[in-house]
XYZ file of C-alpha atoms in Angstrom:
261
model
C -100.647 13.953 109.217
C -99.886 16.923 106.982
C -102.253 19.712 105.927
C -101.040 20.650 102.445
C -103.019 21.647 99.349
C -100.128 21.875 96.876
C -99.599 18.685 94.857
C -95.981 19.674 94.172
C -95.189 20.252 97.836
C -96.930 17.019 98.812
C -94.521 15.175 96.546
C -91.538 16.946 98.124
C -92.839 16.010 101.564
C -93.424 12.418 100.452
C -89.816 12.097 99.284
C -88.448 13.725 102.427
C -90.435 11.496 104.763
C -89.647 8.364 102.750
C -85.952 9.106 103.213
C -86.500 8.981 106.962
C -87.923 5.455 106.663
C -91.089 5.760 108.788
C -92.053 2.707 110.784
C -94.509 0.263 109.147
C -98.088 1.343 109.733
C -97.006 4.957 110.302
C -97.015 6.201 106.709
C -97.745 9.913 106.174
C -101.274 11.060 105.443
C -102.287 14.321 103.741
C -105.331 16.522 104.317
C -106.728 19.471 102.386
C -107.710 21.269 105.593
C -107.544 20.972 109.370
C -111.051 19.498 109.269
C -109.585 16.202 108.102
C -107.229 15.671 111.039
C -107.851 12.584 113.231
C -110.445 12.892 115.965
C -109.580 9.849 118.086
C -106.460 11.125 119.886
C -104.880 14.323 121.247
C -103.418 16.625 118.620
C -99.803 17.768 118.565
C -99.802 20.514 115.935
C -96.815 22.361 114.477
C -97.553 25.127 111.946
C -94.344 26.559 110.499
C -94.856 29.306 107.884
C -98.403 28.071 107.326
C -100.572 31.047 108.257
C -98.534 33.569 106.233
C -99.608 31.812 103.023
C -103.337 32.264 103.651
C -105.137 35.052 101.748
C -105.598 38.398 103.457
C -108.335 40.957 103.056
C -107.399 44.640 103.100
C -109.597 47.565 104.098
C -108.596 51.145 103.318
C -109.964 54.331 104.885
C -111.144 56.810 102.265
C -112.725 60.235 102.586
C -116.084 58.485 102.201
C -115.363 55.856 104.861
C -113.883 52.368 104.855
C -113.730 50.415 101.599
C -112.256 47.095 100.596
C -108.910 47.422 98.835
C -109.312 45.702 95.509
C -107.490 45.334 92.186
C -108.465 47.243 89.073
C -107.004 48.118 85.681
C -104.935 51.191 84.870
C -105.396 51.627 81.114
C -103.033 54.562 80.845
C -99.747 52.673 81.008
C -97.203 52.080 78.248
C -95.036 49.022 77.833
C -91.290 49.051 76.985
C -92.086 49.407 73.301
C -94.261 52.468 73.887
C -97.457 50.559 73.250
C -100.516 50.952 75.444
C -101.255 48.165 77.879
C -103.509 47.491 80.829
C -101.765 47.246 84.177
C -103.113 46.122 87.502
C -103.343 48.635 90.340
C -104.888 48.815 93.782
C -108.248 50.605 93.980
C -110.829 51.252 96.680
C -114.099 49.374 96.243
C -117.405 51.213 96.049
C -119.209 49.318 98.824
C -119.080 50.635 102.428
C -117.092 48.290 104.685
C -117.239 50.173 107.987
C -118.979 47.254 109.697
C -116.009 44.980 108.914
C -113.444 47.206 110.675
C -112.244 45.703 113.983
C -113.459 47.408 117.123
C -111.332 50.382 118.104
C -109.844 50.914 114.636
C -112.622 52.803 112.883
C -111.333 56.333 113.581
C -108.183 56.246 111.459
C -107.005 58.906 108.971
C -107.680 58.504 105.220
C -105.176 56.220 103.539
C -104.909 53.863 106.511
C -104.906 50.175 105.566
C -106.057 47.364 107.852
C -105.516 43.691 107.080
C -107.688 40.820 108.219
C -107.360 37.118 107.484
C -110.680 35.285 107.799
C -109.043 32.027 106.672
C -106.495 32.176 109.508
C -109.241 32.782 112.062
C -111.208 29.823 110.680
C -108.229 27.439 110.748
C -107.175 28.562 114.223
C -110.738 28.185 115.431
C -110.873 24.616 114.104
C -107.557 23.739 115.756
C -108.709 25.256 119.044
C -111.992 23.365 118.902
C -110.060 20.134 118.407
C -107.700 20.930 121.281
C -110.642 21.604 123.569
C -112.362 18.340 122.625
C -109.392 16.017 122.110
C -106.610 17.559 124.169
C -103.196 18.492 122.879
C -101.023 21.473 122.042
C -100.300 23.656 119.004
C -97.084 25.529 118.231
C -97.206 28.324 115.641
C -93.963 29.656 114.119
C -94.288 32.334 111.470
C -93.261 35.851 110.585
C -95.605 38.569 111.705
C -96.532 40.862 114.579
C -97.726 40.149 118.101
C -100.152 43.097 118.267
C -102.726 44.517 115.873
C -101.236 47.099 113.513
C -102.122 49.092 110.430
C -100.478 49.037 107.019
C -100.143 46.608 104.145
C -97.803 43.650 104.650
C -98.703 41.909 101.392
C -95.587 40.916 99.496
C -94.585 38.734 96.568
C -91.416 36.670 96.342
C -90.014 35.119 93.167
C -86.677 33.317 93.024
C -85.938 34.466 96.593
C -86.388 38.149 95.705
C -89.233 40.543 96.493
C -91.204 41.605 93.449
C -94.289 43.705 92.739
C -97.331 41.539 93.629
C -99.331 43.031 90.735
C -96.755 42.272 88.049
C -96.880 38.852 86.366
C -99.469 37.401 88.764
C -99.245 33.663 89.263
C -95.446 33.576 88.971
C -94.595 34.582 92.554
C -95.475 33.436 96.068
C -97.831 35.831 97.846
C -97.499 36.167 101.614
C -98.499 38.538 104.390
C -97.471 38.999 107.998
C -99.398 36.937 110.521
C -101.469 38.793 113.116
C -100.725 36.703 116.202
C -103.117 38.748 118.333
C -105.951 37.730 115.989
C -104.866 34.073 116.236
C -104.965 34.302 120.026
C -108.472 35.735 119.903
C -109.649 32.933 117.602
C -108.071 30.284 119.830
C -109.554 31.380 123.156
C -112.586 29.111 123.076
C -113.774 26.367 125.419
C -110.883 26.754 127.824
C -108.030 26.612 125.309
C -105.066 28.516 126.771
C -102.494 30.712 125.079
C -99.278 29.454 126.658
C -97.296 32.497 125.615
C -95.482 34.278 122.833
C -91.861 35.034 122.020
C -89.639 36.070 119.182
C -88.032 33.103 117.464
C -84.601 34.176 118.663
C -85.577 34.279 122.334
C -87.555 31.059 122.021
C -84.651 29.091 120.549
C -82.113 30.606 122.934
C -84.263 29.633 125.919
C -84.498 26.070 124.592
C -80.711 25.806 124.370
C -79.831 26.414 120.737
C -76.433 27.699 121.851
C -75.565 24.426 123.606
C -76.933 22.446 120.685
C -74.848 24.401 118.172
C -71.728 23.952 120.301
C -72.311 20.196 120.485
C -72.748 19.965 116.714
C -69.575 21.974 116.148
C -67.592 19.704 118.465
C -68.907 16.594 116.738
C -68.051 17.959 113.265
C -65.303 20.626 113.536
C -65.117 20.929 109.760
C -68.700 22.255 109.777
C -68.344 24.587 112.767
C -68.607 27.728 110.622
C -71.677 26.388 108.846
C -73.338 25.579 112.190
C -72.572 29.043 113.552
C -73.993 30.743 110.461
C -77.153 28.625 110.659
C -77.596 29.532 114.324
C -77.184 33.226 113.570
C -79.701 33.045 110.763
C -82.300 31.615 113.151
C -81.727 33.831 116.197
C -80.114 37.083 115.042
C -82.405 40.142 115.242
C -81.062 41.217 111.841
C -82.169 37.938 110.244
C -85.004 35.635 111.428
C -84.709 36.127 115.174
C -87.019 39.154 115.537
C -89.251 38.984 112.462
C -90.374 35.428 113.219
C -92.626 34.903 116.234
C -93.653 31.848 118.227
C -97.006 31.268 119.936
C -98.332 28.132 121.629
C -101.810 26.961 122.649
C -102.913 24.050 124.796
C -106.016 22.317 126.063
C -107.145 23.288 129.550
C -105.599 20.293 131.349
C -102.294 20.150 129.466
C -99.047 21.394 131.043
C -97.291 24.679 130.374
C -94.742 24.819 127.585
C -91.126 25.898 127.688
C -89.459 28.942 126.163
C -92.522 31.210 126.103
C -93.535 34.181 128.214
């Protein structure tokens, strides 16, 4: 069961899973949201780079108080030919948003930006509700931070390069760092437990990625360098090992997981 809203990515997933020849009667099934997941059995959920793709809301502290960070037009720009053009820019909204600031963060200096992700809280809450009612576990792997922090993490990526998110909108993937502390708060309902957190590097090392890589290299010596480079990409602090985090949740009567603090 896959939660995927993109028709293009569904087709990629369909081709990938077909190549693995699933057993008869076990064909993949797609859902537009977590609400559509089965209700008649425990859930085993893996969310890999899922939450970073959900839309974030930004609040900025101004001299007049907190406002929502929005997008407006800057009509004073010139294009490459010297002609006037409208350009997008970030602006502070005119409606007070102090009531939306998380507790303990209101007294920040002007210019401070806080991100929230209501969609992530809603999805995590739905998963947690299902775990509490049906049993099961959820493993979240994504890039982000383990504690609340200030600052904008919104970024755009096109052709594997970072680009300005306000230039040529619709042509780049928009992402933002996942607030794992907020996910934990949303998940702590009806006895659902946070099993722990770890950086991806520590998580994979504790599960034996070193032994696994060594075994793969022995089985295919001609690919030993490729295996080593792949391992480094996953666990090195300079690559994915520190930026990516891992967090797991479980129903009250399910066992502890491995590799997490």
